[in-house]
Amino acid sequence: PASTNFTSALEKAKHEKDLVLLVDVVDPSALPPLPPNHRYVSADIPKGYPRSCQPYSERIDYCYRLLSQYINHAKVVITSRIHVGLPAAALGTPVIFVSKGGWLPGGKEKTGRVAGLLDIFHRIDKKRNLTLGFDLFGAIPPNPGNHEADRRRAAFWHRLKRVSYYEDAAKVFGRIPLQRLGAGMTHDGLHHNFHFVMNQTDLSDWRSRRAIESVLFYHPNADISIHVEDYVHGGSQGDFSIFTESGYSVSFFEISSQVVSVAQIRLLLQKFGGVFLSKSTFVRGPLPVSLDEGYSLDEHGNVALMIGKKGLSVIEMASNWFSSYLSSGETQRCMMDPTWEMKSIEDIAITVDRASLLTHDIIMDTKCYDLIEKNCIYNDDLHWKYGEGRTELLKMKDGRTAKFCGNNVWKGGVSCTNRVEYMVARYTQLSEQDAMISTLEQGCQCTKI
């Protein structure tokens, strides 16, 4: 009778999905009051089951039945086992992870085996004063780390798809595009529409991809429109196909010119509304809709950032928000000097010197590392390195210092022309114009300090 009652409860829960499932909880005393429809289970595999002599299909069936409880029956899973919490969260079920002063069934939490993973879940730990802000009788909020889980899955897919048979299998079985766990977790107070203007080459350029990643980190449910010069509808998306494969809303449109003048971008936002960012501009945080319409320029007079409502024909220079542009020398110090600081902490976005991102390594713990690499999504594709014990500086003839081409030191008497030839030959994606810009000034000379 007991098993019959339990089976009946599971069948009812499968239709209503209202079961509170507790799996190997280390501190039941820390839990809030439980509703009647709760069940305790254990993820421990019974001794000798499945035995090696049993069919492989039976082992698969055993695993399936465990997972089926998380996705088909439970409205929430309460557990102290990371190998229960992760698959349940991946299946979209809210998870409450319970620990007891750091103790878990498999050992001490500080061993590192759960580092960086627990932020995905709701947490309870009496000794750490971690409690819930809701009860278990009503609807359970989504996992607070769903966006983080989406980024991790996206990064994993970006790496996995490099092996063709994994990519083919994922697409054949309909796993791509990924169904993002945080797709329904929207924020009405933030901007939702973002625009970039690019050319075909930019679609295979990691620098442009990072600019979009910086938006998606703070606005994961944003609609991003990429306006590509001479783009053919349904044409190649280059490396940017990873965004739609990862479940993000990124669309491509044709535009007659990649010019990003004030007049051109004003017309763009008049038609669509939202936020325009240049392909070298990185946001520093969420952009609230309360920001006034306005724009900022880079040192060449092109639009770095513009905010405008649909149908608004007049957009003036921004006055109540700030966005800075870093020159070539400032970008290099931002990338390579951990002691260098931004001019202002109030900037909502930073535009960097694009050429410097190809000719120099971003050093960990620098401000540009925080701006570009720390919050990236596809972190399997790294563009930074650990800092060196000593930085070699070059002295410009006007007294400034700089460092060029990674660890290469320019000797005295080397002209900008020589540098341009060298950098274009070494960095195949670097245009001659960008290489010239990165030398800071025409005809400059360097000597080793």
XYZ file of C-alpha atoms in Angstrom:
449
model
C 0.000 0.000 0.000
C 2.802 2.405 0.835
C 4.427 1.875 -2.559
C 1.022 2.232 -4.228
C 0.442 5.558 -2.476
C 3.906 6.764 -3.476
C 3.350 5.739 -7.115
C -0.009 7.500 -7.152
C 1.601 10.628 -5.727
C 4.255 10.540 -8.433
C 1.660 10.154 -11.166
C -0.263 13.114 -9.764
C 2.933 15.144 -9.498
C 3.819 14.309 -13.089
C 0.648 15.970 -14.304
C 0.750 18.903 -11.904
C 4.518 19.041 -11.329
C 4.070 20.099 -7.722
C 6.334 17.623 -5.934
C 8.977 18.951 -3.513
C 11.773 16.410 -3.913
C 14.450 16.159 -1.215
C 17.592 14.260 -2.177
C 20.272 13.545 0.452
C 19.867 16.794 2.395
C 22.645 17.163 5.020
C 20.747 19.534 7.326
C 16.952 18.998 7.247
C 16.602 21.258 10.310
C 17.580 24.244 8.141
C 14.624 23.806 5.818
C 11.496 25.961 5.931
C 8.109 24.243 6.498
C 7.448 21.590 3.875
C 4.136 21.172 2.006
C 2.346 17.797 2.165
C 3.484 16.851 -1.340
C 7.139 16.344 -0.442
C 9.181 13.181 -0.755
C 12.607 12.120 0.524
C 14.753 10.065 -1.828
C 18.396 9.111 -2.057
C 20.703 9.292 -5.036
C 22.892 6.523 -3.601
C 23.093 3.562 -5.950
C 22.011 0.382 -4.150
C 24.856 -1.992 -3.480
C 25.387 -4.294 -6.417
C 22.974 -2.427 -8.712
C 23.261 -2.204 -11.581
C 25.535 -5.223 -11.656
C 27.986 -5.558 -14.487
C 26.138 -8.624 -15.714
C 22.986 -6.625 -16.254
C 22.293 -5.193 -19.691
C 23.690 -1.771 -20.471
C 20.186 -0.631 -21.425
C 19.033 -1.369 -17.868
C 21.697 0.960 -16.459
C 20.586 3.676 -18.844
C 17.002 3.126 -17.735
C 18.046 3.508 -14.085
C 19.711 6.863 -14.840
C 16.729 7.977 -16.878
C 14.329 7.270 -14.022
C 16.449 9.366 -11.660
C 16.511 12.308 -14.079
C 12.836 11.866 -14.901
C 11.928 12.603 -11.290
C 13.771 15.946 -11.496
C 12.178 17.157 -14.702
C 8.765 15.456 -14.835
C 7.680 15.360 -11.199
C 9.480 17.991 -9.142
C 8.634 21.674 -8.954
C 11.801 22.037 -6.859
C 14.711 19.761 -5.945
C 16.285 20.250 -2.521
C 19.652 18.551 -2.246
C 23.187 18.624 -0.904
C 24.605 16.663 -3.827
C 26.190 18.620 -6.650
C 25.569 15.728 -9.062
C 21.859 16.024 -8.329
C 21.700 19.808 -8.378
C 23.506 20.308 -11.683
C 21.409 17.957 -13.861
C 18.197 19.170 -12.219
C 19.140 22.810 -12.910
C 20.191 21.923 -16.456
C 16.719 20.428 -16.996
C 15.157 23.726 -15.884
C 14.022 22.643 -12.421
C 14.639 25.089 -9.523
C 17.230 23.760 -7.074
C 17.759 24.619 -3.409
C 21.252 23.569 -2.395
C 21.699 22.864 1.316
C 25.075 22.791 3.029
C 26.047 22.693 6.703
C 28.907 25.038 7.389
C 30.549 23.879 4.206
C 29.991 20.149 4.755
C 28.493 18.150 1.884
C 27.831 14.404 1.504
C 30.945 13.952 -0.589
C 33.331 15.924 1.612
C 34.318 19.432 2.656
C 33.087 22.169 0.314
C 36.441 23.963 0.364
C 38.121 21.118 -1.485
C 37.206 23.046 -4.620
C 34.984 20.485 -6.285
C 31.952 22.797 -6.101
C 33.803 26.093 -6.541
C 31.951 28.427 -8.891
C 28.952 26.097 -9.183
C 26.853 26.861 -6.129
C 25.925 30.352 -7.309
C 23.666 28.693 -9.864
C 21.283 27.502 -7.126
C 19.174 28.900 -4.332
C 21.176 28.349 -1.120
C 20.507 27.339 2.466
C 23.254 27.204 5.101
C 22.333 28.152 8.690
C 25.942 28.670 9.779
C 26.477 31.127 6.923
C 23.111 32.831 7.327
C 22.029 31.757 3.840
C 18.232 31.533 3.772
C 15.412 31.560 1.233
C 13.318 34.603 0.446
C 10.275 32.495 -0.383
C 8.304 29.537 0.957
C 7.806 26.108 -0.587
C 4.024 26.197 -0.843
C 3.715 28.485 -3.860
C 5.584 28.925 -7.125
C 9.364 28.523 -6.883
C 11.499 31.274 -8.490
C 13.881 30.182 -11.265
C 17.443 29.381 -10.294
C 19.275 32.679 -9.676
C 22.287 31.503 -11.670
C 20.420 30.522 -14.842
C 22.199 33.174 -16.910
C 25.547 31.961 -15.600
C 24.576 28.388 -16.484
C 23.613 29.559 -19.980
C 27.035 31.167 -20.426
C 28.794 27.991 -19.323
C 26.762 25.851 -21.714
C 27.438 28.324 -24.533
C 31.185 28.218 -23.878
C 31.101 24.423 -23.770
C 29.206 24.265 -27.054
C 31.682 26.700 -28.638
C 34.468 24.272 -27.757
C 32.540 21.082 -28.543
C 31.484 22.137 -32.043
C 35.116 22.199 -33.155
C 34.779 18.416 -33.455
C 32.561 17.893 -36.485
C 30.810 14.694 -35.369
C 29.783 16.308 -32.064
C 28.440 19.303 -33.940
C 26.572 17.123 -36.435
C 25.083 14.912 -33.708
C 23.884 17.909 -31.674
C 22.122 19.378 -34.690
C 20.663 16.086 -35.895
C 19.092 15.435 -32.483
C 17.736 18.979 -32.221
C 19.900 20.150 -29.319
C 20.965 23.262 -31.251
C 20.031 26.023 -30.832
C 20.331 25.649 -27.076
C 17.201 26.352 -25.067
C 18.423 28.968 -22.629
C 17.395 28.513 -19.001
C 17.293 32.259 -18.398
C 15.212 33.104 -21.455
C 12.194 34.018 -19.343
C 14.080 36.021 -16.717
C 13.587 39.505 -18.134
C 14.147 42.923 -16.551
C 11.742 45.663 -17.624
C 13.986 48.443 -16.335
C 16.845 47.699 -18.762
C 17.373 48.463 -22.434
C 16.369 45.586 -24.663
C 17.314 46.581 -28.238
C 20.965 46.952 -29.234
C 22.518 47.717 -32.622
C 25.953 47.265 -34.186
C 27.170 48.262 -37.656
C 29.835 46.027 -39.214
C 31.280 44.692 -42.442
C 31.594 41.065 -43.543
C 35.141 40.751 -42.147
C 33.968 41.753 -38.688
C 31.803 38.626 -38.510
C 34.981 36.580 -38.081
C 36.770 39.014 -35.761
C 36.976 38.144 -32.062
C 37.131 41.832 -31.109
C 33.673 42.483 -32.546
C 32.339 39.308 -30.954
C 33.616 40.391 -27.542
C 31.758 43.720 -27.869
C 28.517 41.781 -28.356
C 29.391 39.425 -25.504
C 29.775 42.397 -23.161
C 26.180 43.402 -23.951
C 24.845 39.857 -23.483
C 26.624 39.506 -20.135
C 24.570 42.363 -18.678
C 21.536 42.013 -20.993
C 21.274 38.254 -21.708
C 17.745 38.559 -23.092
C 18.486 41.527 -25.331
C 17.554 41.620 -29.017
C 20.776 42.424 -30.849
C 20.659 43.634 -34.448
C 23.855 43.534 -36.487
C 23.645 45.753 -39.554
C 26.179 44.426 -42.056
C 27.327 46.306 -45.124
C 26.080 44.531 -48.279
C 24.783 41.600 -46.241
C 22.680 39.096 -48.200
C 19.644 37.816 -46.286
C 20.318 34.237 -45.203
C 24.023 34.614 -45.964
C 26.962 33.537 -43.857
C 27.057 34.766 -40.271
C 30.717 33.852 -39.940
C 31.822 33.129 -36.393
C 28.769 34.991 -35.111
C 26.533 31.974 -35.751
C 27.638 30.868 -32.276
C 25.265 33.428 -30.755
C 22.096 32.019 -32.309
C 23.339 28.452 -31.711
C 23.714 29.354 -28.020
C 20.113 30.564 -27.882
C 20.766 34.314 -27.869
C 18.660 36.702 -29.944
C 21.087 38.019 -32.567
C 19.757 39.008 -36.009
C 21.477 40.234 -39.154
C 20.326 42.976 -41.510
C 21.688 44.611 -44.626
C 22.897 48.200 -44.521
C 24.221 50.179 -47.467
C 27.223 51.650 -45.648
C 29.205 50.868 -42.513
C 29.725 54.574 -41.866
C 28.933 55.357 -38.226
C 28.472 59.107 -38.430
C 26.048 60.902 -36.130
C 23.570 61.422 -38.997
C 23.714 57.750 -40.090
C 23.237 56.304 -36.609
C 20.531 58.828 -35.745
C 18.556 57.561 -38.757
C 19.145 53.967 -37.651
C 17.750 54.575 -34.165
C 14.930 56.712 -35.502
C 13.799 53.628 -37.400
C 14.407 50.975 -34.736
C 15.083 52.668 -31.399
C 17.417 51.367 -28.705
C 21.153 51.553 -28.107
C 23.888 51.711 -30.741
C 27.423 50.607 -29.876
C 30.486 50.702 -32.074
C 32.336 47.426 -32.596
C 35.111 48.702 -30.302
C 32.830 49.768 -27.451
C 32.304 47.651 -24.330
C 29.580 48.282 -21.770
C 30.566 48.345 -18.085
C 27.220 47.347 -16.622
C 23.474 47.146 -17.245
C 22.054 50.119 -19.168
C 18.759 51.268 -17.600
C 15.982 52.672 -19.769
C 16.078 55.786 -17.580
C 19.226 56.969 -19.413
C 18.482 60.056 -21.480
C 18.823 60.083 -25.258
C 22.270 61.168 -26.385
C 25.532 60.066 -27.950
C 29.296 60.042 -27.441
C 32.065 60.060 -30.063
C 35.490 58.501 -30.424
C 38.548 60.566 -31.271
C 37.831 60.217 -35.001
C 34.382 61.779 -34.672
C 32.515 58.490 -35.183
C 29.680 57.430 -32.899
C 30.866 55.220 -30.054
C 27.508 55.000 -28.271
C 24.070 56.443 -28.980
C 20.747 56.031 -27.180
C 17.531 57.027 -28.938
C 13.840 56.227 -29.042
C 12.094 54.984 -32.152
C 10.749 57.919 -34.170
C 12.943 60.473 -32.362
C 14.572 62.697 -35.001
C 16.742 64.883 -32.746
C 19.456 63.338 -30.549
C 21.997 65.631 -28.912
C 25.381 64.974 -27.335
C 24.945 63.116 -24.043
C 24.928 65.304 -20.970
C 23.807 63.105 -18.062
C 25.870 59.992 -18.778
C 29.485 59.438 -19.769
C 31.328 57.117 -22.152
C 35.088 57.378 -22.624
C 37.450 56.690 -25.500
C 40.935 55.263 -24.858
C 43.703 56.308 -27.245
C 46.216 53.792 -28.512
C 48.620 54.513 -25.662
C 45.830 54.420 -23.065
C 44.488 51.160 -24.470
C 47.922 49.568 -24.231
C 48.344 50.663 -20.623
C 44.808 49.455 -19.920
C 45.775 46.063 -21.378
C 49.229 45.669 -19.898
C 49.623 47.678 -16.695
C 47.693 46.279 -13.679
C 48.259 49.570 -11.809
C 46.668 51.733 -14.514
C 43.240 53.119 -13.659
C 40.326 54.348 -15.777
C 39.815 58.102 -15.820
C 36.306 57.756 -14.441
C 34.309 55.081 -12.664
C 31.066 56.660 -13.925
C 31.474 55.722 -17.587
C 28.680 53.440 -18.776
C 30.886 52.179 -21.636
C 34.482 52.341 -22.834
C 35.681 52.522 -26.439
C 39.198 51.138 -26.959
C 41.777 51.447 -29.716
C 40.856 48.499 -31.922
C 44.315 47.926 -33.389
C 45.953 47.537 -29.985
C 43.782 44.491 -29.237
C 45.586 42.591 -32.004
C 49.119 43.791 -31.449
C 49.255 43.322 -27.673
C 48.268 40.705 -25.137
C 45.712 41.581 -22.478
C 47.317 40.930 -19.104
C 45.212 39.367 -16.382
C 43.987 41.716 -13.622
C 44.270 44.811 -15.780
C 41.307 47.110 -16.352
C 41.003 45.909 -19.970
C 40.958 42.326 -18.734
C 37.992 43.249 -16.532
C 36.352 45.136 -19.404
C 36.840 42.667 -22.272
C 37.805 39.191 -21.094
C 36.526 38.689 -17.551
C 32.848 38.873 -18.491
C 33.092 37.173 -21.874
C 30.833 34.236 -22.709
C 33.055 32.100 -24.941
C 35.899 31.814 -22.447
C 37.350 28.775 -24.172
C 38.733 31.278 -26.698
C 41.195 33.326 -24.660
C 42.857 36.606 -25.591
C 44.762 37.266 -22.395
C 47.749 35.908 -20.535
C 49.210 36.016 -17.041
C 51.359 39.024 -16.276
C 55.118 38.855 -16.490
C 57.415 39.654 -13.641
C 58.892 42.636 -15.464
C 57.541 44.962 -18.111
C 59.934 46.423 -20.673
C 59.027 49.972 -21.607
C 59.986 51.893 -24.704
C 60.689 55.590 -24.565
C 59.171 57.736 -27.296
C 61.083 60.765 -28.496
C 58.399 62.991 -26.945
C 58.975 61.394 -23.527
C 56.038 58.975 -23.487
C 56.506 55.273 -22.816
C 54.877 52.364 -24.596
C 55.270 48.656 -25.274
C 54.800 47.192 -28.742
C 54.178 43.732 -30.191
C 54.126 41.653 -27.044
C 57.665 40.911 -25.930
C 59.343 42.444 -28.987
C 61.372 45.563 -28.254
C 61.878 48.064 -31.032
C 65.459 49.262 -31.375
C 66.345 52.866 -31.974
C 66.058 54.083 -35.560
C 63.104 51.851 -36.483
C 60.569 53.929 -38.388
C 56.793 53.596 -38.332
C 56.951 52.202 -41.872
C 59.185 49.370 -40.705
C 56.825 48.664 -37.839
C 53.773 48.604 -40.081
C 55.425 46.112 -42.432
C 56.393 43.904 -39.516
C 52.988 43.972 -37.792
C 50.987 43.354 -40.959
C 53.208 40.362 -41.750
C 52.879 38.951 -38.237
C 49.222 39.683 -37.512
C 47.308 38.553 -40.587
C 44.020 40.147 -39.452
C 45.644 43.546 -38.923
C 45.105 46.081 -41.682
C 47.840 48.489 -42.715
C 45.735 51.389 -41.465
C 45.264 49.814 -38.026
C 48.951 49.000 -37.830
C 49.808 52.611 -38.587
C 47.422 53.862 -35.908
C 48.964 51.558 -33.306
C 52.398 53.157 -33.697
C 50.950 56.269 -32.003
C 52.555 58.792 -34.348
C 54.037 58.855 -37.827
C 57.817 58.622 -37.980
C 58.304 58.082 -34.214
C 61.523 56.551 -32.926
C 61.974 54.221 -29.959
C 64.946 53.286 -27.813
C 65.072 50.686 -25.103
C 65.140 52.124 -21.567
